[in-house]
Coordinates of C-alpha atoms in Angstrom, one line a residue:
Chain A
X1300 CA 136.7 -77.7 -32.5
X1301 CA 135.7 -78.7 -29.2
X1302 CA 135.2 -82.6 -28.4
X1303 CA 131.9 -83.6 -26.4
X1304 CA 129.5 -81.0 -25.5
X1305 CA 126.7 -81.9 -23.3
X1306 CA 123.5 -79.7 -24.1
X1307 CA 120.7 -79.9 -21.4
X1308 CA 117.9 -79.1 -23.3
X1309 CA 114.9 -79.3 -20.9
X1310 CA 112.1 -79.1 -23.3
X1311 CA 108.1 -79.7 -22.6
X1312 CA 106.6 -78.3 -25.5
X1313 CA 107.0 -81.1 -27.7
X1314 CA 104.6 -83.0 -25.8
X1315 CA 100.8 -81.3 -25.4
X1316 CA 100.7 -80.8 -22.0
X1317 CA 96.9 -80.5 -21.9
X1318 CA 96.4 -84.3 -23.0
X1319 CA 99.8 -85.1 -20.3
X1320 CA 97.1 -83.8 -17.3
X1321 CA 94.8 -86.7 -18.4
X1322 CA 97.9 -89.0 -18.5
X1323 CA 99.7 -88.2 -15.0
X1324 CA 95.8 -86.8 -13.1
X1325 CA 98.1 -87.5 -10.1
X1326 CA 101.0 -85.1 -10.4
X1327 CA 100.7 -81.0 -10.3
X1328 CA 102.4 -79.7 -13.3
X1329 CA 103.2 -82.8 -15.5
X1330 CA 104.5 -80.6 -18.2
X1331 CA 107.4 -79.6 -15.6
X1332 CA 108.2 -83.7 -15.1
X1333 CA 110.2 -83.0 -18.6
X1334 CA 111.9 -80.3 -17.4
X1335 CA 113.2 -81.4 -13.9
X1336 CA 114.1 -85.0 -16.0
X1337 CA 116.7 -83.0 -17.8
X1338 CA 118.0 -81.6 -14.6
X1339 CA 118.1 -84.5 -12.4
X1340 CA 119.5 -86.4 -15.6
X1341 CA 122.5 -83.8 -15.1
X1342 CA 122.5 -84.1 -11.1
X1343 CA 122.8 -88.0 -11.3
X1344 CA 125.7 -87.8 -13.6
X1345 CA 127.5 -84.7 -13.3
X1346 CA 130.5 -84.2 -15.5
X1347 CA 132.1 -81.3 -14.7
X1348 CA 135.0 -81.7 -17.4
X1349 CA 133.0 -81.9 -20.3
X1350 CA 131.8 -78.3 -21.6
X1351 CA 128.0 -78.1 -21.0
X1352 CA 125.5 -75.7 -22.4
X1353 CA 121.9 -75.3 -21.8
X1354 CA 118.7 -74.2 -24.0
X1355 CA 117.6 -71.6 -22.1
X1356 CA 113.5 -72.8 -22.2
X1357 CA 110.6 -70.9 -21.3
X1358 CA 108.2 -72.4 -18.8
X1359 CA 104.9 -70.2 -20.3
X1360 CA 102.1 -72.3 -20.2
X1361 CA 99.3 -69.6 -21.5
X1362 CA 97.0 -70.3 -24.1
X1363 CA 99.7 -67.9 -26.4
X1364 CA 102.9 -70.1 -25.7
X1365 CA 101.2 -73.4 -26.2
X1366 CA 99.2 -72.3 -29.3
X1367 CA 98.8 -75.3 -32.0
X1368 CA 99.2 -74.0 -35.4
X1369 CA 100.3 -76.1 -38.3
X1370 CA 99.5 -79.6 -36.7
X1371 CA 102.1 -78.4 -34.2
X1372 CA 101.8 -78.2 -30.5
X1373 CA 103.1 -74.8 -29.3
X1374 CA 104.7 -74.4 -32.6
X1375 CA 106.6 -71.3 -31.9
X1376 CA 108.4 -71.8 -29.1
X1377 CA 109.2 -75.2 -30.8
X1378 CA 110.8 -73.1 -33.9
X1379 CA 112.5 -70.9 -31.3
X1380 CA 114.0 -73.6 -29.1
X1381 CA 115.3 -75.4 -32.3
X1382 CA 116.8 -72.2 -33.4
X1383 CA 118.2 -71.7 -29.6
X1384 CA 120.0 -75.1 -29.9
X1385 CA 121.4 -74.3 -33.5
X1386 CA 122.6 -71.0 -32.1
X1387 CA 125.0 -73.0 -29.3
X1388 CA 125.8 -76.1 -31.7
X1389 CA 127.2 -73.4 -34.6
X1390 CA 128.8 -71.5 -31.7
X1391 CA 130.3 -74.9 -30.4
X1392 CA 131.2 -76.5 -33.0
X1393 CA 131.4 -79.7 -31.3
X1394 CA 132.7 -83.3 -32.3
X1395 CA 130.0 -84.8 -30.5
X1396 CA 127.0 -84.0 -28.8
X1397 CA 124.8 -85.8 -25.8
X1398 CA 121.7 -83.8 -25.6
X1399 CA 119.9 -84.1 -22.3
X1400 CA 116.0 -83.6 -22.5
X1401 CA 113.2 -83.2 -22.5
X1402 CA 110.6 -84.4 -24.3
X1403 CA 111.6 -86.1 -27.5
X1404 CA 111.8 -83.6 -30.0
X1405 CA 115.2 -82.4 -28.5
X1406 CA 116.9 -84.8 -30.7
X1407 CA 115.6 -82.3 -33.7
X1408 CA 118.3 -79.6 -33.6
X1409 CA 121.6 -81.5 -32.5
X1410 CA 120.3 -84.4 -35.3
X1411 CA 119.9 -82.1 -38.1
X1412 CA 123.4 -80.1 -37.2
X1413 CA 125.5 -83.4 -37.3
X1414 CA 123.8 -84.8 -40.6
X1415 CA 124.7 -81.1 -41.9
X1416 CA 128.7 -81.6 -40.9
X1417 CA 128.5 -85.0 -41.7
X1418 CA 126.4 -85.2 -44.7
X1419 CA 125.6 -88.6 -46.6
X1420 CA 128.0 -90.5 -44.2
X1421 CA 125.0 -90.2 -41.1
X1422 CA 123.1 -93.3 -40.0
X1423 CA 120.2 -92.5 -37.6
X1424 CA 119.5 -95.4 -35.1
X1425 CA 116.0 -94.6 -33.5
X1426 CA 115.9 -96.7 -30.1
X1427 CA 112.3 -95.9 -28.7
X1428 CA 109.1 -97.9 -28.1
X1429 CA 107.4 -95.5 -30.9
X1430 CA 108.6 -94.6 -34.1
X1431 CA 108.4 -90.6 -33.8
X1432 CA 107.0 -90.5 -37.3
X1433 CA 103.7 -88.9 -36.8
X1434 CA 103.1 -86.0 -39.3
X1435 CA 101.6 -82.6 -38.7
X1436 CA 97.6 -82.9 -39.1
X1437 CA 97.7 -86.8 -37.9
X1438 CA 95.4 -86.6 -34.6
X1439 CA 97.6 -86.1 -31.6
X1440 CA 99.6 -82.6 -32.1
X1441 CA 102.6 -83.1 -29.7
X1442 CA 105.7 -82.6 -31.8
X1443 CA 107.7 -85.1 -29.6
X1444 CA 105.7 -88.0 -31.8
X1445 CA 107.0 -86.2 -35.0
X1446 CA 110.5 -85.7 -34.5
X1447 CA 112.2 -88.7 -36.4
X1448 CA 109.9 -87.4 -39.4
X1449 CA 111.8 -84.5 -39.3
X1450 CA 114.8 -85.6 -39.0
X1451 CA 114.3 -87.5 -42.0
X1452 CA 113.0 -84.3 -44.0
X1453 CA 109.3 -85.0 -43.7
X1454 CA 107.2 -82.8 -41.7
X1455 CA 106.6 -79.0 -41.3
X1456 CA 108.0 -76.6 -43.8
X1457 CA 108.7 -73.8 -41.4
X1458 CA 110.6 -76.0 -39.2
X1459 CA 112.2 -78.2 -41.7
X1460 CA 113.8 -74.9 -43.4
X1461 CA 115.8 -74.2 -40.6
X1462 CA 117.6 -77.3 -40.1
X1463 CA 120.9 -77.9 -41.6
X1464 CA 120.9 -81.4 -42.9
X1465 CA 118.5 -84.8 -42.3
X1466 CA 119.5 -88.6 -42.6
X1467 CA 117.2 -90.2 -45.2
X1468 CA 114.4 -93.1 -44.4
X1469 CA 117.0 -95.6 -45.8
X1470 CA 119.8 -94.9 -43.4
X1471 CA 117.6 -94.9 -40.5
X1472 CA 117.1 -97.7 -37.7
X1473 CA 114.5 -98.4 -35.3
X1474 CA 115.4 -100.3 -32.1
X1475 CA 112.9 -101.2 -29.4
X1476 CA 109.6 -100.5 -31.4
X1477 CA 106.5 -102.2 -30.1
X1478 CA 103.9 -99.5 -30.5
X1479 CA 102.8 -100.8 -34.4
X1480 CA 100.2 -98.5 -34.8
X1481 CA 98.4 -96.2 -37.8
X1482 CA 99.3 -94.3 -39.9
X1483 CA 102.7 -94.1 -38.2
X1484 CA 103.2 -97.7 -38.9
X1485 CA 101.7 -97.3 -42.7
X1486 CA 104.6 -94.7 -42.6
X1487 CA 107.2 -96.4 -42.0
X1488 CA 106.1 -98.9 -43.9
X1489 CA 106.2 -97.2 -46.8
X1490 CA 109.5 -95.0 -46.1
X1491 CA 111.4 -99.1 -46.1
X1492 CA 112.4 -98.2 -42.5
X1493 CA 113.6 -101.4 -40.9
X1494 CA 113.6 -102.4 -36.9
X1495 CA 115.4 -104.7 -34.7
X1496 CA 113.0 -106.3 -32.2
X1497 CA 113.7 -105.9 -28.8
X1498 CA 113.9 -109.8 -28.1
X1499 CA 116.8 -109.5 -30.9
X1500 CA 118.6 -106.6 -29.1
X1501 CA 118.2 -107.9 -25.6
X1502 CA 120.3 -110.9 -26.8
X1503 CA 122.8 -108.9 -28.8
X1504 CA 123.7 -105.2 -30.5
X1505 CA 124.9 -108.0 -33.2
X1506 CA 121.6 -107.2 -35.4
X1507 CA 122.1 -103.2 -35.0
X1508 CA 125.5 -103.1 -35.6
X1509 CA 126.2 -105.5 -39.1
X1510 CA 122.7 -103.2 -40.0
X1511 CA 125.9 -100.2 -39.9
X1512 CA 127.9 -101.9 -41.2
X1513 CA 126.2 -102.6 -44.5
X1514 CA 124.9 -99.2 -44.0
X1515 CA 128.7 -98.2 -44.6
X1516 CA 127.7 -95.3 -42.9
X1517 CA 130.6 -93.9 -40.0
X1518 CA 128.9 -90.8 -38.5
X1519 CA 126.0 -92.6 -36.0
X1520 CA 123.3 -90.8 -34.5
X1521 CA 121.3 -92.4 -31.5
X1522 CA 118.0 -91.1 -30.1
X1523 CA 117.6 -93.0 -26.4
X1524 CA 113.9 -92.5 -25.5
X1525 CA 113.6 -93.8 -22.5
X1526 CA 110.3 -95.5 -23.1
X1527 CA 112.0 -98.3 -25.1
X1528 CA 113.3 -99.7 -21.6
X1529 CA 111.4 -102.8 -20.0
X1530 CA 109.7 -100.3 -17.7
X1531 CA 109.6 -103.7 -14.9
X1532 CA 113.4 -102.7 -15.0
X1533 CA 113.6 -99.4 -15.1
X1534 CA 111.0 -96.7 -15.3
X1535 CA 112.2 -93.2 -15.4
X1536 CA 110.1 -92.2 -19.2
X1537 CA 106.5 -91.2 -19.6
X1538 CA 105.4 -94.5 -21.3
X1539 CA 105.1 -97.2 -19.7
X1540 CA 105.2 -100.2 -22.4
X1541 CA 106.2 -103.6 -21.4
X1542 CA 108.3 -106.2 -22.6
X1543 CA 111.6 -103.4 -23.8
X1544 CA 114.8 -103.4 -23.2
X1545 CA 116.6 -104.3 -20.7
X1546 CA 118.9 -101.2 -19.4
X1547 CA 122.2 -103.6 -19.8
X1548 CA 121.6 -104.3 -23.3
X1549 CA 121.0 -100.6 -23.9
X1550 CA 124.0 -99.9 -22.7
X1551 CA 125.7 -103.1 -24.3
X1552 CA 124.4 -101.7 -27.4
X1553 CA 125.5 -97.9 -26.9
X1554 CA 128.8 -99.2 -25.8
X1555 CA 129.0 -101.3 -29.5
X1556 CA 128.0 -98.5 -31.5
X1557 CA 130.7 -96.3 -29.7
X1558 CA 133.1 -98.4 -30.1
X1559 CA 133.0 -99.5 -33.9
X1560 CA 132.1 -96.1 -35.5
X1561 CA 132.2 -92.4 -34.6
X1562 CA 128.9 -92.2 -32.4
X1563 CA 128.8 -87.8 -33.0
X1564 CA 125.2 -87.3 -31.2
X1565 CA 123.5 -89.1 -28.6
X1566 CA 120.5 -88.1 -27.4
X1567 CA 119.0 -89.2 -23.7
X1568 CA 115.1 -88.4 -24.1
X1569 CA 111.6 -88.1 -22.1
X1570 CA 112.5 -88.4 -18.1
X1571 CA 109.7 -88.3 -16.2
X1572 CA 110.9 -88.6 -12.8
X1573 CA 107.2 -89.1 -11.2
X1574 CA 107.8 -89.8 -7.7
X1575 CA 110.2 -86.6 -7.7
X1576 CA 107.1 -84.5 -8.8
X1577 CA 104.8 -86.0 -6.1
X1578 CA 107.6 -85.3 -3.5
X1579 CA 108.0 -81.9 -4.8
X1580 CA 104.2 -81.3 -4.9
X1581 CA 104.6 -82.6 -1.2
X1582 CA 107.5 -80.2 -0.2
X1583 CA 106.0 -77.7 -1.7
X1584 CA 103.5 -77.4 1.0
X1585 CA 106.2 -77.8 3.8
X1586 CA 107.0 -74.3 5.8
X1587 CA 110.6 -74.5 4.8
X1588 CA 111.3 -70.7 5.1
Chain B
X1423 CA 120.8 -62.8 13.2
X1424 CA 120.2 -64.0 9.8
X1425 CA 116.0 -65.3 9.7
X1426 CA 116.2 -69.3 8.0
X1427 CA 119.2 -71.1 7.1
X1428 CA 118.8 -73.9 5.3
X1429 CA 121.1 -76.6 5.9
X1430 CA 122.6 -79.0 3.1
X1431 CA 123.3 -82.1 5.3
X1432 CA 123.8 -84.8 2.7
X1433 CA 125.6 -87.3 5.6
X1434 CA 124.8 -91.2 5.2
X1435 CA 127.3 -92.5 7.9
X1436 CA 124.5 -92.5 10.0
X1437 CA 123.4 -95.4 8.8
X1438 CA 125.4 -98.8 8.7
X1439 CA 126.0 -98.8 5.2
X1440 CA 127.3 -102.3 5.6
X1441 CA 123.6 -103.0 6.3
X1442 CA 122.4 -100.6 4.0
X1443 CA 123.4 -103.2 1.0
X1444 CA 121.6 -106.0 2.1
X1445 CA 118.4 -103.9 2.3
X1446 CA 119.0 -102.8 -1.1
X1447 CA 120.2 -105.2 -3.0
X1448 CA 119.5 -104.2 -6.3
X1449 CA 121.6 -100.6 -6.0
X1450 CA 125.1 -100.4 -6.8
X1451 CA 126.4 -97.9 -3.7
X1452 CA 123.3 -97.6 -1.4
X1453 CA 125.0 -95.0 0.9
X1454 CA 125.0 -92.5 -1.6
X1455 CA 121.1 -92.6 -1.7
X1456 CA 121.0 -90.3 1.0
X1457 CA 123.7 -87.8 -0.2
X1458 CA 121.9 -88.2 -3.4
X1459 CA 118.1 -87.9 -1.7
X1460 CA 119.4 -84.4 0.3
X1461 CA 120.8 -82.9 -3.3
X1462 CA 117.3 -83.9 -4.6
X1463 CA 115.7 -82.0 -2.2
X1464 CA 117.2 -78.8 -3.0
X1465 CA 116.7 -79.5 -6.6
X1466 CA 113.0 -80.2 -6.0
X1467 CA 112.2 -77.1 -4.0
X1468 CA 115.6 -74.4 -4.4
X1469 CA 115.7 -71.3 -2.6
X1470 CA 117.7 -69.2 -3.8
X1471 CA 116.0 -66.0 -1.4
X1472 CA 116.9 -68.3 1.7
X1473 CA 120.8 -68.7 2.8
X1474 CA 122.1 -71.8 1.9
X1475 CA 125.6 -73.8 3.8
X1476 CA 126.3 -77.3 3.0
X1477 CA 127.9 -79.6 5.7
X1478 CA 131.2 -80.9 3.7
X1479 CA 130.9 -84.6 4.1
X1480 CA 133.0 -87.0 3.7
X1481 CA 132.5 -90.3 0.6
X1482 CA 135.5 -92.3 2.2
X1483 CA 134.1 -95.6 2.7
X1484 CA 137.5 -97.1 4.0
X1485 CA 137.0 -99.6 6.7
X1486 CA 138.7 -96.5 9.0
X1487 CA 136.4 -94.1 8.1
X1488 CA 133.3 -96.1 8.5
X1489 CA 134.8 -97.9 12.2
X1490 CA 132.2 -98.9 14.4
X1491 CA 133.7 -97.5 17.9
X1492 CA 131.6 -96.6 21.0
X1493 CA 128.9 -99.0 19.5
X1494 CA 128.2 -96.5 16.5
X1495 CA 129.3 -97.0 12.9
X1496 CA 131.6 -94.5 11.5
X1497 CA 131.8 -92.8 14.9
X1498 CA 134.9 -90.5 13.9
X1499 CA 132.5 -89.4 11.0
X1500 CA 129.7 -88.5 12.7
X1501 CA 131.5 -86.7 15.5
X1502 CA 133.5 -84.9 13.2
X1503 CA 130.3 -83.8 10.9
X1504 CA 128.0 -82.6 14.2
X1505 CA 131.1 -80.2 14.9
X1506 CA 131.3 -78.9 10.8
X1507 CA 127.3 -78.3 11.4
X1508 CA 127.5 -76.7 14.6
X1509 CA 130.6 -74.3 13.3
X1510 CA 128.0 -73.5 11.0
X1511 CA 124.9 -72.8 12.6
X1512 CA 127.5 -70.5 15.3
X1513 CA 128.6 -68.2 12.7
X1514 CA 125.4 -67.8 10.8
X1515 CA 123.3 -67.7 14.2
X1516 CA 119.9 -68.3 11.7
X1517 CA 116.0 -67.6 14.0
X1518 CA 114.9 -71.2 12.1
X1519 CA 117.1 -73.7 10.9
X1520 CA 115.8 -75.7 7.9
X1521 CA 118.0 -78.9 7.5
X1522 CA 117.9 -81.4 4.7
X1523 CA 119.2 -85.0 5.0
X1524 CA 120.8 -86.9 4.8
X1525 CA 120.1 -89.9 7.0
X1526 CA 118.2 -89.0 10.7
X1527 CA 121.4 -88.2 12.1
X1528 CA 121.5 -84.9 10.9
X1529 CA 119.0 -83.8 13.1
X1530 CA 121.0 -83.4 16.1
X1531 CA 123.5 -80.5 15.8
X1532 CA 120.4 -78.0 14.7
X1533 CA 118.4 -79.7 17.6
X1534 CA 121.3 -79.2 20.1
X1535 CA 122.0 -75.6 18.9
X1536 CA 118.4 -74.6 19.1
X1537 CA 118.1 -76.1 22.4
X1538 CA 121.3 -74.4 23.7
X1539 CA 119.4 -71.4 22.6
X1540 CA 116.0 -71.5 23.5
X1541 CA 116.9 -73.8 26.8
X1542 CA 113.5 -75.0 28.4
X1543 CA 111.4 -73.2 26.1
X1544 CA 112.0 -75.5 23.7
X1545 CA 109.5 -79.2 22.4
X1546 CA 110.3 -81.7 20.3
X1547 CA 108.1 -83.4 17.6
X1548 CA 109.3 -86.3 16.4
X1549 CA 107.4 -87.3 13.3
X1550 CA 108.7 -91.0 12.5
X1551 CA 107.9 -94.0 11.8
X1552 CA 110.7 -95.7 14.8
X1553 CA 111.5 -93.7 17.5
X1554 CA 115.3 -93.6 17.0
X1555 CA 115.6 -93.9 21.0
X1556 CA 118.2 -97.4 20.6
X1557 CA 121.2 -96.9 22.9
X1558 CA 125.1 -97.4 21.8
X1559 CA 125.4 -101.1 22.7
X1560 CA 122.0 -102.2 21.2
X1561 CA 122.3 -104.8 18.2
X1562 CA 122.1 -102.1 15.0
X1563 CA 125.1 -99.6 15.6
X1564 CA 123.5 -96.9 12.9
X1565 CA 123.6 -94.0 14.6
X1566 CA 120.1 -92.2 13.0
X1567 CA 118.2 -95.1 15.5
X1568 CA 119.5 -93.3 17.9
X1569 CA 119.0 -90.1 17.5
X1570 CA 115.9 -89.1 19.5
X1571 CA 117.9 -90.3 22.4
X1572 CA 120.9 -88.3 21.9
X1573 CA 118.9 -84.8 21.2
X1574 CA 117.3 -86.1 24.8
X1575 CA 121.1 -86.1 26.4
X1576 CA 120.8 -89.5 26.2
X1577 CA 123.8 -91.9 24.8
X1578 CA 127.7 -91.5 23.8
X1579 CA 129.1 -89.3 26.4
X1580 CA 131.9 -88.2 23.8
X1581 CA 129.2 -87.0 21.6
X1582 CA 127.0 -85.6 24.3
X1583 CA 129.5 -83.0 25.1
X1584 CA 129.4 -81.4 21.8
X1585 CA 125.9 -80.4 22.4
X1586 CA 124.7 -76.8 23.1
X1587 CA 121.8 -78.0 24.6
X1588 CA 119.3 -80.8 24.8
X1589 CA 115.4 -81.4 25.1
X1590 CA 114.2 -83.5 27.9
X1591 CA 112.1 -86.3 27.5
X1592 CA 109.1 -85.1 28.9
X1593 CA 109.1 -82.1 26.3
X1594 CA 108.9 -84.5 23.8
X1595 CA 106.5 -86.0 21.4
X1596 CA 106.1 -88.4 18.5
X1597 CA 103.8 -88.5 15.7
X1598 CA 103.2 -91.3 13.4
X1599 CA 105.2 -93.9 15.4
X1600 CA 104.2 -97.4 14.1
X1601 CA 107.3 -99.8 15.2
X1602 CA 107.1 -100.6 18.5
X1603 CA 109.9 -103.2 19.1
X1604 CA 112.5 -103.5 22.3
X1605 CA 114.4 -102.2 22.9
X1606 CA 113.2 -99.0 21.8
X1607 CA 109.9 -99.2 22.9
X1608 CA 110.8 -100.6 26.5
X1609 CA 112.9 -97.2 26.9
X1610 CA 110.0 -94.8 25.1
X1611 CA 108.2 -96.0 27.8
X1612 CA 110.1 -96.1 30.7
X1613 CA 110.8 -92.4 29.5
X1614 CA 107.0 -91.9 29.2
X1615 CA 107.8 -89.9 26.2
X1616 CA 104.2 -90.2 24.4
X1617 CA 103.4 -90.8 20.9
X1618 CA 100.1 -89.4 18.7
X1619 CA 98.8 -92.8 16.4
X1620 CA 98.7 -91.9 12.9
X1621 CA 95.0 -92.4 12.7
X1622 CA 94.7 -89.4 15.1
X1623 CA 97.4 -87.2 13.1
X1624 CA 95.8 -88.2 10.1
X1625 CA 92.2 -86.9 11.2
X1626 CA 93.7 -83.7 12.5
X1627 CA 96.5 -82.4 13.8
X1628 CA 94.6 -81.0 17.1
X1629 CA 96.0 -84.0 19.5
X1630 CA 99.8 -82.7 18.8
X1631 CA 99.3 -78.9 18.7
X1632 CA 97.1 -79.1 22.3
X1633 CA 100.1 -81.2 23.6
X1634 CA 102.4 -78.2 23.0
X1635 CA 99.8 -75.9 24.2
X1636 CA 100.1 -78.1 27.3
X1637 CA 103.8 -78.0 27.9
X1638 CA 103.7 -74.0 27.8
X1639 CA 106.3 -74.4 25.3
X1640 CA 106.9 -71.7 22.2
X1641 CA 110.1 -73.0 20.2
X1642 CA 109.2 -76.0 18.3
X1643 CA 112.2 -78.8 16.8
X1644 CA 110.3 -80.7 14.1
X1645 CA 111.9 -84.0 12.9
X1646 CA 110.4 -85.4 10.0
X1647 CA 111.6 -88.7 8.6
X1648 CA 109.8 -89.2 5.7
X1649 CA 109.0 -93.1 6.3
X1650 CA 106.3 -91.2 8.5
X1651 CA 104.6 -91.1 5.2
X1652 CA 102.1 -94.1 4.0
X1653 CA 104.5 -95.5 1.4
X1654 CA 101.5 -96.2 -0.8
X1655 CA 101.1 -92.3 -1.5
X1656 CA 104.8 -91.8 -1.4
X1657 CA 107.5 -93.7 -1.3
X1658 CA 110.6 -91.7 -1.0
X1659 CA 112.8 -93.3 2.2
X1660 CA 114.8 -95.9 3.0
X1661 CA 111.8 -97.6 4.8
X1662 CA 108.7 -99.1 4.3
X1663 CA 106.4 -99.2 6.5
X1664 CA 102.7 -99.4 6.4
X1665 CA 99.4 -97.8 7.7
X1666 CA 101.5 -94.1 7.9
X1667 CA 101.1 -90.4 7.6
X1668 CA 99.1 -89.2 4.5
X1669 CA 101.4 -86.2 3.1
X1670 CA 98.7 -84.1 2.9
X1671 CA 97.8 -84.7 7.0
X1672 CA 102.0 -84.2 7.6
X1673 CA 101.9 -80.8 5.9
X1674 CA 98.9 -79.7 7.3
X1675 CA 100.5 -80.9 11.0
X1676 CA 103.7 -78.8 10.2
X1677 CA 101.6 -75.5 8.6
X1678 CA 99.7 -75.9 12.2
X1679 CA 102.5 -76.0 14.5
X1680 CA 104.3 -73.3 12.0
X1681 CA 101.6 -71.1 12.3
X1682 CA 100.8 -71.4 16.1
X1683 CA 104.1 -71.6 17.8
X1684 CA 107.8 -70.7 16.5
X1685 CA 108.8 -73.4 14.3
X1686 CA 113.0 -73.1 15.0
X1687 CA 114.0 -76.3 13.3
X1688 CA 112.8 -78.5 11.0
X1689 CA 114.9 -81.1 9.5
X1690 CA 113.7 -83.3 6.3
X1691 CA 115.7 -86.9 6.6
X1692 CA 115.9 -90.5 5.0
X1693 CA 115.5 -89.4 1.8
X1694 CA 116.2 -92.1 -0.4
X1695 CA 115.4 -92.0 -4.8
X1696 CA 115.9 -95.7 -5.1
X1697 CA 114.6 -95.6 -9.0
X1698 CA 116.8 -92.5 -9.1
X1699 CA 120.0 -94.4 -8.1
X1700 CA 118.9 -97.1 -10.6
X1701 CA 118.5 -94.7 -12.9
X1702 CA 122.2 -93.5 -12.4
X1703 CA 124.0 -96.8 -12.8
X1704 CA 122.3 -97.0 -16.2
X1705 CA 123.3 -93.8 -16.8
X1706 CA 126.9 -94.3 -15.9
X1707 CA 126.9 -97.4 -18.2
X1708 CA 126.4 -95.2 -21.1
X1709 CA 129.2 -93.4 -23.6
X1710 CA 128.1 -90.0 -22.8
X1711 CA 131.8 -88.4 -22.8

């Protein structure tokens, strides 16, 4: 069994890259943002010792690729990609996992293969300024909003068929939510899923981690969106929600979770290095050759 | 003769890097924004059609390496890394040399080596918000503020004898010059070297191709520090200086001279991805292994 593998997995079709024109009017190809994210994500912090694979994604943006069917956004390259990531993580076999997205909905595949190994013993701790849990048919159709749905077993049939295990609503955590709004809120009101505010985790990871620890679960998962940071501090995600988390007490509270119990997937999600794409848009009409 | 070579020069000892931390406070290891800024570049725009060498520099911050001697900092350094780039550019022998910084500095051994080449058939456009003409001796001892001077045979005798060749004065030009402070601009003018306002070069770029037209000359050095830019449309250097070059004016300037004359050398400095180096000590901070 190998120990960490890092799998870049630099996935746009989770987010519908029609409505992301109307959010980023300034940049060229805003879908792209994702992609490059993932990539810079790995130029920042190489690690050459650590085995690394990558999802090989396609960057086909016709009316085909991107079609919505189900509720989904581009739904089969989103069941392909998942099955992609399966592919390596069953070929890997590895201890732990740090996916590097893309959009959200990269979580899906390394999630569901680590609650497979690890069965009832899996705690999901959801660290975003949204709580994912949109369902197919609810208005916006970018899968990236439905992904901790999924990895709780609600959602698609199609795509919930190929996955390998899921951590139930009560073994789930949400850290950093401020975006309390229908019907994902009614949902997760409903499913009993509890959240630590950020005031509470920007003075401590004491909150998230004695919620483990009565959890009695050892196996953690942890979905980083990078939204749930104070963007004044750092703003390197798509949303752009204030009054987050502060980067230290992310990393504080990463650092705990590590620590105390076997942290076996951690997912870095939604980069959108803006700036990078206007410079690129920029160099892009340079005569460099 | 091989046609473009693009040139990987991710050097930061041209600035005072000792200085560099009190301009940016808030970064853990401001040097490596410009090693950081010219792997960026590459990622931004790759190439893999074009040839490709990187100058092998140096990360040893050691009091040694980074000795001011000469009146420039790191002076070893930066003599050592204009010979690496100049061992290049003689075995590859490339018709255009495109060179990515890296701090200003790395302008000079493609400058010198086209010069050497194209002797007085050869202009300089110098497309910047300072003119980098300071002189060894002046207050700041980063070499990229003197740089102009230098690819004018102006400055450290030790380093002027590396050169193939230089451009004189009067074959050069500035575009989008906006800091006009002595000692730099006491010199520019004693050297009636002339600049285009960024008013003019934003309307058209007409004012800078009809002064090469005028000097008769065909092979064209382009130096473009990106704090020509207006940082309101895009911030991506080190400085930050208003009322600048819109990016769309800059690349329709360099398509112009491109098209019209033989564009030998253009070098892309000061790139510097401040959120991207904030972005990395969070990153760093995390338990991704």
């Amino acid at each position: 069994m190998s120990e960490t593998l890092r799998l870049l997995f630099p996935q746009w079709q989770g987010a519908n890259s029609i409505l992301l024109r109307t959010l980023a009017p300034d940049l060229k190809e805003p879908g792209f943002g994702y992609t490059l994210g993932s990539r810079m994500i790995n130029l920042l912090v190489p690690d050459p010792n650590t085995k690394t694979a990558t999802v090989p994604i396609s960057m086909d943006e016709s009316p085909e690729a991107i079609k919505t069917e189900n509720g989904i956004f581009a739904y089969q390259e989103i069941k392909k990609n998942i099955q992609l990531a399966l592919d390596i993580l069953n070929k890997e076999h590895p201890k732990k996992v740090v996916t590097i997205g893309g959009e959200c909905s990269v979580s899906l595949a390394p999630f569901a293969y680590m609650a497979g190994q690890h069965k009832d013993d899996t705690a999901l701790i959801w660290v975003d300024a949204h709580p994912d849990i949109n369902l197919p048919g609810n208005e916006y159709d970018g899968f990236h909003a439905m992904i901790c749905a999924h990895a709780m077993g609600l959602g698609d049939e199609g795509i919930l068929k190929l996955l390998p295990g899921t951590v139930s609503p009560k073994n789930t955590l949400m850290v950093g939510l401020r975006q309390f709004t229908d019907p994902a809120e009614k949902l997760r009101k409903e499913l009993g899923i509890p959240y630590v505010s950020c005031d509470s985790a920007n003075k401590s990871p004491d909150e998230v981690i004695n919620w483990i620890k009565q959890s009695g679960k050892t196996k953690i998962l942890v979905h980083l969106d990078l939204d749930a940071l104070e963007p004044k501090d750092l703003w390197v995600a798509l949303g752009n929600d204030p009054n987050g988390l502060h980067p230290s007490s992310v990393a504080k509270l990463l650092n705990a979770i590590s620590k105390e119990f076997d942290l076996v997937a951690l997912t870095i999600a939604e980069p959108f290095p803006r700036e990078q794409m206007k410079f690129r848009s920029f160099l892009e009409e340079l005569p460099l050759k």
